[in-house]
mmCIF file of N, CA and C and ligand atoms in Angstrom:
data_model
loop_
_atom_site.group_PDB
_atom_site.id
_atom_site.type_symbol
_atom_site.label_atom_id
_atom_site.label_comp_id
_atom_site.label_asym_id
_atom_site.label_seq_id
_atom_site.Cartn_x
_atom_site.Cartn_y
_atom_site.Cartn_z
ATOM 1 N N UNK A 8 222.710 -27.795 46.261
ATOM 2 C CA UNK A 8 223.966 -27.003 46.199
ATOM 3 C C UNK A 8 223.673 -26.281 47.234
ATOM 4 N N UNK A 9 224.202 -26.512 49.019
ATOM 5 C CA UNK A 9 224.027 -25.300 50.034
ATOM 6 C C UNK A 9 225.308 -24.671 50.202
ATOM 7 N N UNK A 10 226.025 -24.734 49.557
ATOM 8 C CA UNK A 10 227.184 -23.537 49.395
ATOM 9 C C UNK A 10 226.660 -22.119 48.927
ATOM 10 N N UNK A 11 225.426 -22.118 47.819
ATOM 11 C CA UNK A 11 225.137 -20.996 47.140
ATOM 12 C C UNK A 11 224.674 -20.086 48.600
ATOM 13 N N UNK A 12 223.739 -20.913 49.023
ATOM 14 C CA UNK A 12 222.373 -20.286 50.414
ATOM 15 C C UNK A 12 223.817 -19.991 51.376
ATOM 16 N N UNK A 13 224.908 -20.714 51.924
ATOM 17 C CA UNK A 13 225.701 -20.378 52.512
ATOM 18 C C UNK A 13 226.695 -19.373 52.547
ATOM 19 N N UNK A 14 226.940 -18.961 51.232
ATOM 20 C CA UNK A 14 227.726 -17.783 50.481
ATOM 21 C C UNK A 14 226.583 -16.801 50.541
ATOM 22 N N UNK A 15 226.026 -16.874 50.494
ATOM 23 C CA UNK A 15 224.952 -15.272 50.411
ATOM 24 C C UNK A 15 224.925 -15.085 51.663
ATOM 25 N N UNK A 16 224.457 -15.593 52.656
ATOM 26 C CA UNK A 16 224.421 -15.209 54.172
ATOM 27 C C UNK A 16 226.246 -14.888 54.428
ATOM 28 N N UNK A 17 226.733 -15.438 54.245
ATOM 29 C CA UNK A 17 228.393 -14.557 54.600
ATOM 30 C C UNK A 17 228.488 -13.504 53.568
ATOM 31 N N UNK A 18 228.173 -13.315 52.588
ATOM 32 C CA UNK A 18 228.345 -12.036 52.173
ATOM 33 C C UNK A 18 227.624 -11.257 52.710
ATOM 34 N N UNK A 19 226.412 -11.620 52.758
ATOM 35 C CA UNK A 19 225.562 -10.358 53.450
ATOM 36 C C UNK A 19 226.100 -9.582 54.717
ATOM 37 N N UNK A 20 226.412 -11.090 55.437
ATOM 38 C CA UNK A 20 226.828 -10.709 56.782
ATOM 39 C C UNK A 20 228.300 -9.703 57.194
ATOM 40 N N UNK A 21 228.515 -9.988 56.107
ATOM 41 C CA UNK A 21 230.242 -9.178 55.627
ATOM 42 C C UNK A 21 229.836 -7.875 54.832
ATOM 43 N N UNK A 22 229.203 -8.232 54.742
ATOM 44 C CA UNK A 22 228.603 -6.357 54.073
ATOM 45 C C UNK A 22 228.132 -5.455 55.198
ATOM 46 N N UNK A 23 227.582 -5.844 56.022
ATOM 47 C CA UNK A 23 226.460 -5.423 57.481
ATOM 48 C C UNK A 23 228.080 -5.176 58.039
ATOM 49 N N UNK A 24 228.915 -6.001 58.449
ATOM 50 C CA UNK A 24 230.422 -5.427 59.203
ATOM 51 C C UNK A 24 231.192 -4.760 58.459
ATOM 52 N N UNK A 25 231.029 -5.056 57.788
ATOM 53 C CA UNK A 25 231.819 -3.702 56.618
ATOM 54 C C UNK A 25 231.283 -2.546 56.804
ATOM 55 N N UNK A 26 230.158 -2.100 56.858
ATOM 56 C CA UNK A 26 229.215 -1.153 56.698
ATOM 57 C C UNK A 26 229.268 -0.136 57.959
ATOM 58 N N UNK A 27 229.299 -1.045 59.336
ATOM 59 C CA UNK A 27 228.935 -1.070 60.170
ATOM 60 C C UNK A 27 230.323 -0.365 60.473
ATOM 61 N N UNK A 28 231.223 -0.949 60.573
ATOM 62 C CA UNK A 28 232.842 -0.315 60.339
ATOM 63 C C UNK A 28 233.522 0.039 59.276
ATOM 64 N N UNK A 29 232.881 1.269 58.724
ATOM 65 C CA UNK A 29 232.955 2.290 57.207
ATOM 66 C C UNK A 29 234.229 1.575 56.795
ATOM 67 N N UNK A 30 234.198 0.773 56.393
ATOM 68 C CA UNK A 30 235.038 -0.070 55.408
ATOM 69 C C UNK A 30 234.399 0.312 54.106
ATOM 70 N N UNK A 31 235.291 0.656 53.094
ATOM 71 C CA UNK A 31 234.750 1.522 51.718
ATOM 72 C C UNK A 31 234.772 -0.122 50.515
ATOM 73 N N UNK A 32 235.679 -1.141 50.822
ATOM 74 C CA UNK A 32 235.812 -2.274 50.191
ATOM 75 C C UNK A 32 236.172 -3.129 51.143
ATOM 76 N N UNK A 33 235.935 -4.306 51.090
ATOM 77 C CA UNK A 33 236.308 -5.546 51.471
ATOM 78 C C UNK A 33 237.024 -5.927 49.985
ATOM 79 N N UNK A 34 238.576 -6.554 51.037
ATOM 80 C CA UNK A 34 239.383 -7.201 49.938
ATOM 81 C C UNK A 34 239.880 -8.522 49.799
ATOM 82 N N UNK A 35 239.668 -8.710 51.168
ATOM 83 C CA UNK A 35 239.880 -10.786 51.056
ATOM 84 C C UNK A 35 238.480 -10.767 52.378
ATOM 85 N N UNK A 36 238.088 -11.662 52.610
ATOM 86 C CA UNK A 36 237.196 -12.357 53.188
ATOM 87 C C UNK A 36 238.272 -14.067 53.701
ATOM 88 N N UNK A 37 238.675 -13.634 55.096
ATOM 89 C CA UNK A 37 238.967 -15.735 54.685
ATOM 90 C C UNK A 37 237.666 -16.071 56.163
ATOM 91 N N UNK A 38 237.898 -17.249 55.579
ATOM 92 C CA UNK A 38 236.600 -18.550 56.139
ATOM 93 C C UNK A 38 237.803 -19.587 56.645
ATOM 94 N N UNK A 39 237.211 -20.090 57.728
ATOM 95 C CA UNK A 39 237.619 -21.556 57.856
ATOM 96 C C UNK A 39 236.165 -22.314 58.088
ATOM 97 N N UNK A 40 236.856 -23.573 57.184
ATOM 98 C CA UNK A 40 235.860 -24.699 56.393
ATOM 99 C C UNK A 40 236.263 -25.781 56.883
ATOM 100 N N UNK A 41 235.462 -26.291 58.104
ATOM 101 C CA UNK A 41 235.617 -27.930 58.076
ATOM 102 C C UNK A 41 235.306 -28.718 56.920
ATOM 103 N N UNK A 42 235.901 -29.813 56.722
ATOM 104 C CA UNK A 42 235.810 -30.851 55.879
ATOM 105 C C UNK A 42 234.327 -31.276 55.554
ATOM 106 N N UNK A 43 233.694 -31.136 56.577
ATOM 107 C CA UNK A 43 232.531 -32.136 56.535
ATOM 108 C C UNK A 43 231.280 -30.898 56.370
ATOM 109 N N UNK A 44 231.641 -29.759 55.852
ATOM 110 C CA UNK A 44 231.014 -28.461 55.901
ATOM 111 C C UNK A 44 230.362 -28.097 54.567
ATOM 112 N N UNK A 45 231.380 -28.320 54.003
ATOM 113 C CA UNK A 45 231.620 -27.773 53.076
ATOM 114 C C UNK A 45 232.217 -28.111 52.026
ATOM 115 N N UNK A 46 232.129 -27.724 50.554
ATOM 116 C CA UNK A 46 233.340 -28.282 49.731
ATOM 117 C C UNK A 46 233.758 -26.644 49.029
ATOM 118 N N UNK A 47 234.796 -26.880 49.486
ATOM 119 C CA UNK A 47 235.950 -25.568 49.353
ATOM 120 C C UNK A 47 235.696 -24.762 47.490
ATOM 121 N N UNK A 48 235.499 -25.914 46.910
ATOM 122 C CA UNK A 48 235.454 -25.418 45.517
ATOM 123 C C UNK A 48 234.335 -24.934 45.307
ATOM 124 N N UNK A 49 232.977 -25.507 45.405
ATOM 125 C CA UNK A 49 231.402 -24.861 45.350
ATOM 126 C C UNK A 49 231.206 -23.752 46.271
ATOM 127 N N UNK A 50 232.589 -23.726 47.569
ATOM 128 C CA UNK A 50 231.631 -22.389 47.731
ATOM 129 C C UNK A 50 232.663 -21.056 47.152
ATOM 130 N N UNK A 51 233.744 -21.375 46.550
ATOM 131 C CA UNK A 51 234.278 -20.728 45.760
ATOM 132 C C UNK A 51 233.754 -19.955 44.391
ATOM 133 N N UNK A 52 233.441 -21.283 43.691
ATOM 134 C CA UNK A 52 232.463 -20.698 42.568
ATOM 135 C C UNK A 52 231.462 -20.134 42.816
ATOM 136 N N UNK A 53 230.643 -20.118 44.187
ATOM 137 C CA UNK A 53 229.560 -19.721 44.460
ATOM 138 C C UNK A 53 229.604 -17.890 44.788
ATOM 139 N N UNK A 54 230.646 -18.454 45.743
ATOM 140 C CA UNK A 54 231.729 -16.404 45.690
ATOM 141 C C UNK A 54 231.783 -15.573 44.518
ATOM 142 N N UNK A 55 232.221 -16.346 43.207
ATOM 143 C CA UNK A 55 232.347 -15.688 42.096
ATOM 144 C C UNK A 55 230.998 -15.097 41.541
ATOM 145 N N UNK A 56 230.229 -16.381 41.826
ATOM 146 C CA UNK A 56 228.777 -15.803 41.179
ATOM 147 C C UNK A 56 227.894 -14.924 42.011
ATOM 148 N N UNK A 57 228.441 -14.990 43.081
ATOM 149 C CA UNK A 57 227.476 -13.772 44.300
ATOM 150 C C UNK A 57 228.098 -12.517 44.668
ATOM 151 N N UNK A 58 229.691 -12.412 44.520
ATOM 152 C CA UNK A 58 229.869 -11.669 45.357
ATOM 153 C C UNK A 58 229.425 -9.897 44.522
ATOM 154 N N UNK A 59 229.115 -10.001 43.179
ATOM 155 C CA UNK A 59 228.640 -8.678 42.512
ATOM 156 C C UNK A 59 228.234 -8.017 43.005
ATOM 157 N N UNK A 60 227.309 -8.537 43.810
ATOM 158 C CA UNK A 60 225.637 -8.805 44.201
ATOM 159 C C UNK A 60 225.436 -7.309 45.491
ATOM 160 N N UNK A 61 227.004 -7.786 45.992
ATOM 161 C CA UNK A 61 227.417 -7.269 47.539
ATOM 162 C C UNK A 61 228.360 -5.826 47.026
ATOM 163 N N UNK A 62 227.707 -4.612 47.156
ATOM 164 C CA UNK A 62 228.942 -3.639 46.674
ATOM 165 C C UNK A 62 230.003 -3.202 47.299
ATOM 166 N N UNK A 63 229.908 -3.712 48.841
ATOM 167 C CA UNK A 63 231.408 -3.838 49.157
ATOM 168 C C UNK A 63 232.202 -4.753 48.997
ATOM 169 N N UNK A 64 231.524 -5.733 48.635
ATOM 170 C CA UNK A 64 232.350 -7.514 48.489
ATOM 171 C C UNK A 64 232.741 -7.719 47.196
ATOM 172 N N UNK A 65 232.481 -6.834 46.115
ATOM 173 C CA UNK A 65 232.286 -6.975 44.795
ATOM 174 C C UNK A 65 233.920 -7.652 44.334
ATOM 175 N N UNK A 66 234.812 -7.098 44.936
ATOM 176 C CA UNK A 66 236.274 -7.883 44.600
ATOM 177 C C UNK A 66 237.061 -8.253 45.484
ATOM 178 N N UNK A 67 235.957 -9.035 46.791
ATOM 179 C CA UNK A 67 237.148 -9.435 47.504
ATOM 180 C C UNK A 67 237.415 -10.852 47.431
ATOM 181 N N UNK A 68 238.599 -11.513 47.894
ATOM 182 C CA UNK A 68 238.713 -12.955 47.512
ATOM 183 C C UNK A 68 238.507 -13.546 48.681
ATOM 184 N N UNK A 69 237.885 -14.279 48.118
ATOM 185 C CA UNK A 69 237.768 -15.748 49.487
ATOM 186 C C UNK A 69 238.658 -16.734 49.799
ATOM 187 N N UNK A 70 239.218 -16.255 50.504
ATOM 188 C CA UNK A 70 240.494 -17.331 51.330
ATOM 189 C C UNK A 70 239.989 -18.278 52.126
ATOM 190 N N UNK A 71 240.261 -19.916 52.356
ATOM 191 C CA UNK A 71 240.225 -20.635 52.822
ATOM 192 C C UNK A 71 240.527 -20.874 53.685
ATOM 193 N N UNK A 72 240.434 -21.321 54.931
ATOM 194 C CA UNK A 72 241.634 -22.203 55.674
ATOM 195 C C UNK A 72 240.382 -23.609 56.092
ATOM 196 N N UNK A 73 240.794 -24.801 55.242
ATOM 197 C CA UNK A 73 240.304 -26.203 54.986
ATOM 198 C C UNK A 73 240.684 -26.871 56.707
ATOM 199 N N UNK A 74 239.662 -27.449 57.327
ATOM 200 C CA UNK A 74 239.896 -27.922 58.499
ATOM 201 C C UNK A 74 239.634 -29.817 58.229
ATOM 202 N N UNK A 75 240.457 -30.195 58.384
ATOM 203 C CA UNK A 75 240.436 -31.490 58.223
ATOM 204 C C UNK A 75 239.187 -32.290 58.920
ATOM 205 N N UNK A 76 238.437 -33.070 58.613
ATOM 206 C CA UNK A 76 237.864 -33.649 59.687
ATOM 207 C C UNK A 76 238.049 -35.003 60.689
ATOM 208 N N UNK A 77 238.055 -35.042 62.329
ATOM 209 C CA UNK A 77 238.726 -35.847 62.882
ATOM 210 C C UNK A 77 238.157 -35.726 63.844
ATOM 211 N N UNK A 78 238.058 -37.424 64.734
ATOM 212 C CA UNK A 78 237.599 -38.104 65.509
ATOM 213 C C UNK A 78 238.173 -38.944 66.441
ATOM 214 N N UNK A 79 237.907 -38.580 67.555
ATOM 215 C CA UNK A 79 238.883 -39.056 68.851
ATOM 216 C C UNK A 79 237.933 -39.833 69.675
ATOM 217 N N UNK A 80 238.718 -40.855 70.020
ATOM 218 C CA UNK A 80 237.874 -41.573 71.104
ATOM 219 C C UNK A 80 238.046 -41.260 72.368
ATOM 220 N N UNK A 81 236.523 -41.376 73.306
ATOM 221 C CA UNK A 81 236.250 -40.753 74.695
ATOM 222 C C UNK A 81 237.093 -41.480 75.417
ATOM 223 N N UNK A 82 237.325 -42.905 75.262
ATOM 224 C CA UNK A 82 237.730 -43.450 76.266
ATOM 225 C C UNK A 82 239.360 -43.491 76.531
ATOM 226 N N UNK A 83 240.122 -43.221 75.486
ATOM 227 C CA UNK A 83 241.923 -43.335 75.330
ATOM 228 C C UNK A 83 242.210 -42.211 74.566
ATOM 229 N N UNK A 84 241.287 -41.645 74.107
ATOM 230 C CA UNK A 84 242.087 -40.277 73.709
ATOM 231 C C UNK A 84 242.235 -40.580 72.003
ATOM 232 N N UNK A 85 242.467 -41.852 71.368
ATOM 233 C CA UNK A 85 242.944 -41.625 69.921
ATOM 234 C C UNK A 85 242.617 -41.089 69.099
ATOM 235 N N UNK A 86 243.362 -40.735 68.206
ATOM 236 C CA UNK A 86 242.664 -39.657 67.143
ATOM 237 C C UNK A 86 242.702 -40.454 65.795
ATOM 238 N N UNK A 87 241.778 -40.003 65.656
ATOM 239 C CA UNK A 87 240.950 -40.384 63.672
ATOM 240 C C UNK A 87 240.691 -40.166 62.641
ATOM 241 N N UNK A 88 241.200 -40.408 61.569
ATOM 242 C CA UNK A 88 241.046 -38.851 60.751
ATOM 243 C C UNK A 88 240.171 -39.630 59.818
ATOM 244 N N UNK A 89 239.448 -40.244 60.212
ATOM 245 C CA UNK A 89 237.892 -41.405 59.643
ATOM 246 C C UNK A 89 236.893 -42.221 60.808
ATOM 247 N N UNK A 90 235.919 -42.068 60.451
ATOM 248 C CA UNK A 90 234.558 -42.279 61.289
ATOM 249 C C UNK A 90 234.511 -43.707 61.344
ATOM 250 N N UNK A 91 235.065 -44.031 62.885
ATOM 251 C CA UNK A 91 234.907 -45.697 63.247
ATOM 252 C C UNK A 91 233.381 -46.013 63.971
ATOM 253 N N UNK A 92 233.383 -47.417 63.795
ATOM 254 C CA UNK A 92 232.080 -47.970 65.043
ATOM 255 C C UNK A 92 232.786 -47.766 66.285
ATOM 256 N N UNK A 93 234.807 -48.636 65.969
ATOM 257 C CA UNK A 93 234.721 -48.710 67.622
ATOM 258 C C UNK A 93 236.315 -48.009 67.663
ATOM 259 N N UNK A 94 237.093 -47.942 68.161
ATOM 260 C CA UNK A 94 238.405 -47.268 68.742
ATOM 261 C C UNK A 94 239.360 -48.448 68.228
ATOM 262 N N UNK A 95 240.083 -48.624 67.624
ATOM 263 C CA UNK A 95 240.672 -49.648 67.002
ATOM 264 C C UNK A 95 242.425 -49.845 68.044
ATOM 265 N N UNK A 96 242.187 -48.605 69.264
ATOM 266 C CA UNK A 96 243.638 -48.635 70.111
ATOM 267 C C UNK A 96 242.912 -49.569 71.478
ATOM 268 N N UNK A 97 242.039 -48.988 71.473
ATOM 269 C CA UNK A 97 241.005 -49.467 72.853
ATOM 270 C C UNK A 97 240.008 -50.557 72.887
ATOM 271 N N UNK A 98 238.967 -50.248 71.442
ATOM 272 C CA UNK A 98 238.193 -50.614 71.452
ATOM 273 C C UNK A 98 237.186 -50.988 72.317
ATOM 274 N N UNK A 99 237.049 -50.219 72.722
ATOM 275 C CA UNK A 99 235.657 -50.306 73.788
ATOM 276 C C UNK A 99 234.938 -48.565 73.955
ATOM 277 N N UNK A 100 235.561 -47.417 72.843
ATOM 278 C CA UNK A 100 235.101 -46.293 72.959
ATOM 279 C C UNK A 100 234.663 -46.257 71.368
ATOM 280 N N UNK A 101 233.420 -45.840 71.302
ATOM 281 C CA UNK A 101 233.563 -45.064 69.522
ATOM 282 C C UNK A 101 233.917 -43.257 69.488
ATOM 283 N N UNK A 102 234.816 -42.894 68.622
ATOM 284 C CA UNK A 102 235.682 -42.376 68.351
ATOM 285 C C UNK A 102 234.315 -41.227 68.156
ATOM 286 N N UNK A 103 234.457 -39.853 68.236
ATOM 287 C CA UNK A 103 233.598 -38.944 67.979
ATOM 288 C C UNK A 103 234.315 -38.049 67.393
ATOM 289 N N UNK A 104 233.153 -37.293 66.844
ATOM 290 C CA UNK A 104 233.659 -36.178 65.745
ATOM 291 C C UNK A 104 234.442 -34.897 66.493
ATOM 292 N N UNK A 105 235.519 -34.268 66.072
ATOM 293 C CA UNK A 105 236.048 -33.390 67.150
ATOM 294 C C UNK A 105 235.869 -32.041 65.755
ATOM 295 N N UNK A 106 236.472 -32.532 64.719
ATOM 296 C CA UNK A 106 236.004 -31.144 64.286
ATOM 297 C C UNK A 106 236.252 -31.915 62.666
ATOM 298 N N UNK A 107 235.808 -30.487 61.974
ATOM 299 C CA UNK A 107 235.602 -30.541 60.737
ATOM 300 C C UNK A 107 233.679 -30.080 60.049
ATOM 301 N N UNK A 108 232.924 -29.737 61.063
ATOM 302 C CA UNK A 108 231.903 -29.220 60.735
ATOM 303 C C UNK A 108 231.737 -27.709 60.530
ATOM 304 N N UNK A 109 233.039 -27.091 61.274
ATOM 305 C CA UNK A 109 233.074 -25.445 61.383
ATOM 306 C C UNK A 109 232.640 -25.095 60.228
ATOM 307 N N UNK A 110 231.943 -23.847 60.207
ATOM 308 C CA UNK A 110 232.055 -22.719 59.333
ATOM 309 C C UNK A 110 232.020 -21.551 59.848
ATOM 310 N N UNK A 111 233.091 -20.893 59.545
ATOM 311 C CA UNK A 111 233.303 -19.855 60.312
ATOM 312 C C UNK A 111 233.495 -18.290 59.395
ATOM 313 N N UNK A 112 233.499 -17.185 59.560
ATOM 314 C CA UNK A 112 234.500 -15.888 59.444
ATOM 315 C C UNK A 112 235.709 -15.870 60.092
ATOM 316 N N UNK A 113 236.608 -15.644 59.723
ATOM 317 C CA UNK A 113 237.397 -15.719 61.050
ATOM 318 C C UNK A 113 237.363 -13.972 60.805
ATOM 319 N N UNK A 114 237.919 -13.505 60.051
ATOM 320 C CA UNK A 114 238.219 -12.000 59.561
ATOM 321 C C UNK A 114 238.130 -11.520 58.097
ATOM 322 N N UNK A 115 238.086 -10.312 57.852
ATOM 323 C CA UNK A 115 237.534 -9.449 56.620
ATOM 324 C C UNK A 115 238.725 -8.191 56.820
ATOM 325 N N UNK A 116 239.698 -7.988 55.372
ATOM 326 C CA UNK A 116 240.847 -7.168 54.878
ATOM 327 C C UNK A 116 239.786 -6.246 54.221
ATOM 328 N N UNK A 117 240.125 -4.893 54.523
ATOM 329 C CA UNK A 117 239.438 -4.058 53.755
ATOM 330 C C UNK A 117 240.294 -2.780 53.347
ATOM 331 N N UNK A 118 239.372 -1.859 53.002
ATOM 332 C CA UNK A 118 240.003 -0.404 53.174
ATOM 333 C C UNK A 118 239.116 0.539 53.521
ATOM 334 N N UNK A 119 239.793 1.225 54.360
ATOM 335 C CA UNK A 119 238.673 2.137 55.149
ATOM 336 C C UNK A 119 238.225 3.407 54.026
ATOM 337 N N UNK A 120 238.007 4.402 54.857
ATOM 338 C CA UNK A 120 237.630 5.284 54.147
ATOM 339 C C UNK A 120 238.217 6.391 53.358
ATOM 340 N N UNK A 121 239.482 6.514 54.177
ATOM 341 C CA UNK A 121 240.516 7.253 53.798
ATOM 342 C C UNK A 121 241.422 6.883 52.929
ATOM 343 N N UNK A 122 241.277 5.656 52.392
ATOM 344 C CA UNK A 122 241.777 5.029 51.250
ATOM 345 C C UNK A 122 242.978 3.738 51.682
ATOM 346 N N UNK A 123 244.168 4.820 51.777
ATOM 347 C CA UNK A 123 245.453 3.627 52.585
ATOM 348 C C UNK A 123 245.175 2.856 53.801
ATOM 349 N N UNK A 124 244.492 3.534 54.351
ATOM 350 C CA UNK A 124 244.884 2.308 56.254
ATOM 351 C C UNK A 124 244.183 1.133 55.775
ATOM 352 N N UNK A 125 244.622 0.263 56.105
ATOM 353 C CA UNK A 125 243.872 -0.983 55.770
ATOM 354 C C UNK A 125 243.493 -1.381 57.533
ATOM 355 N N UNK A 126 242.223 -2.065 57.253
ATOM 356 C CA UNK A 126 242.381 -2.971 58.629
ATOM 357 C C UNK A 126 241.532 -4.468 58.415
ATOM 358 N N UNK A 127 241.549 -4.376 59.737
ATOM 359 C CA UNK A 127 240.852 -5.845 59.492
ATOM 360 C C UNK A 127 239.446 -6.020 60.708
ATOM 361 N N UNK A 128 238.758 -6.827 60.377
ATOM 362 C CA UNK A 128 237.236 -7.057 60.861
ATOM 363 C C UNK A 128 237.268 -8.362 61.681
ATOM 364 N N UNK A 129 237.257 -8.582 63.241
ATOM 365 C CA UNK A 129 237.014 -9.696 63.429
ATOM 366 C C UNK A 129 236.133 -10.475 62.945
ATOM 367 N N UNK A 130 235.665 -11.789 62.635
ATOM 368 C CA UNK A 130 235.205 -12.830 62.541
ATOM 369 C C UNK A 130 233.251 -12.335 62.962
ATOM 370 N N UNK A 131 232.340 -12.599 62.366
ATOM 371 C CA UNK A 131 231.250 -12.756 62.103
ATOM 372 C C UNK A 131 230.489 -14.578 62.436
ATOM 373 N N UNK A 132 229.440 -14.474 62.402
ATOM 374 C CA UNK A 132 229.153 -15.858 62.661
ATOM 375 C C UNK A 132 227.985 -16.061 61.691
ATOM 376 N N UNK A 133 228.147 -16.006 60.754
ATOM 377 C CA UNK A 133 226.892 -15.980 59.624
ATOM 378 C C UNK A 133 225.791 -16.757 60.095
ATOM 379 N N UNK A 134 226.475 -18.265 60.269
ATOM 380 C CA UNK A 134 225.934 -19.353 60.289
ATOM 381 C C UNK A 134 225.368 -20.433 61.781
ATOM 382 N N UNK A 135 224.613 -20.318 62.273
ATOM 383 C CA UNK A 135 224.747 -20.853 63.539
ATOM 384 C C UNK A 135 224.647 -22.169 63.430
ATOM 385 N N UNK A 136 225.860 -22.927 64.652
ATOM 386 C CA UNK A 136 226.254 -24.184 64.089
ATOM 387 C C UNK A 136 224.434 -25.127 64.268
ATOM 388 N N UNK A 137 224.513 -26.474 63.499
ATOM 389 C CA UNK A 137 223.220 -26.686 63.395
ATOM 390 C C UNK A 137 223.875 -27.982 63.681
ATOM 391 N N UNK A 138 223.204 -28.201 65.578
ATOM 392 C CA UNK A 138 223.293 -29.017 66.142
ATOM 393 C C UNK A 138 224.836 -30.227 66.250
ATOM 394 N N UNK A 139 225.871 -28.794 66.397
ATOM 395 C CA UNK A 139 226.793 -29.224 66.292
ATOM 396 C C UNK A 139 227.557 -29.888 67.670
ATOM 397 N N UNK A 140 227.166 -28.648 68.213
ATOM 398 C CA UNK A 140 227.295 -29.143 70.025
ATOM 399 C C UNK A 140 226.355 -29.495 71.134
ATOM 400 N N UNK A 141 226.327 -30.791 70.932
ATOM 401 C CA UNK A 141 225.807 -31.322 71.526
ATOM 402 C C UNK A 141 226.227 -32.358 72.632
ATOM 403 N N UNK A 142 226.399 -31.803 73.804
ATOM 404 C CA UNK A 142 227.418 -32.413 74.952
ATOM 405 C C UNK A 142 227.114 -33.737 75.210
ATOM 406 N N UNK A 143 225.831 -33.801 76.105
ATOM 407 C CA UNK A 143 225.457 -34.616 76.276
ATOM 408 C C UNK A 143 225.806 -36.681 75.543
ATOM 409 N N UNK A 144 226.028 -36.946 76.641
ATOM 410 C CA UNK A 144 226.117 -39.019 76.022
ATOM 411 C C UNK A 144 224.682 -39.210 75.432
ATOM 412 N N UNK A 145 224.349 -39.365 74.331
ATOM 413 C CA UNK A 145 223.902 -39.633 73.546
ATOM 414 C C UNK A 145 223.196 -41.087 73.715
HETATM 415 ZN ZN1 ZN B 204 239.602 -45.707 72.100
#
């Protein structure tokens, strides 16, 4: 279950970001998770299990924005929700994965040292995309 390792990495990165912004308490962490990147339920489970070890995130909620996987034909631009060996529209292209592998922290919500003021911290990228952006023809 790689979600546990991912969540630990995300929590660590969020704690570092929160500390550097003098946030006393993170109230929510917003993630964008591609359908093929990780299982949201497993992430939520790991989140509950791990967040207590990170002082600034003990009570932080995890908000997940799920992104469905999507393939597009490079030839005709046809758009599909499943991997296909051949484009059903033009028959000549092989649809390539466009979305569905992303995993990133969009932003954090937190309370700063004054207490009342709430702020957000722009996203960090705890997980370097593993071979996602290979552009050339393979
Ligand atoms: Zn096509």
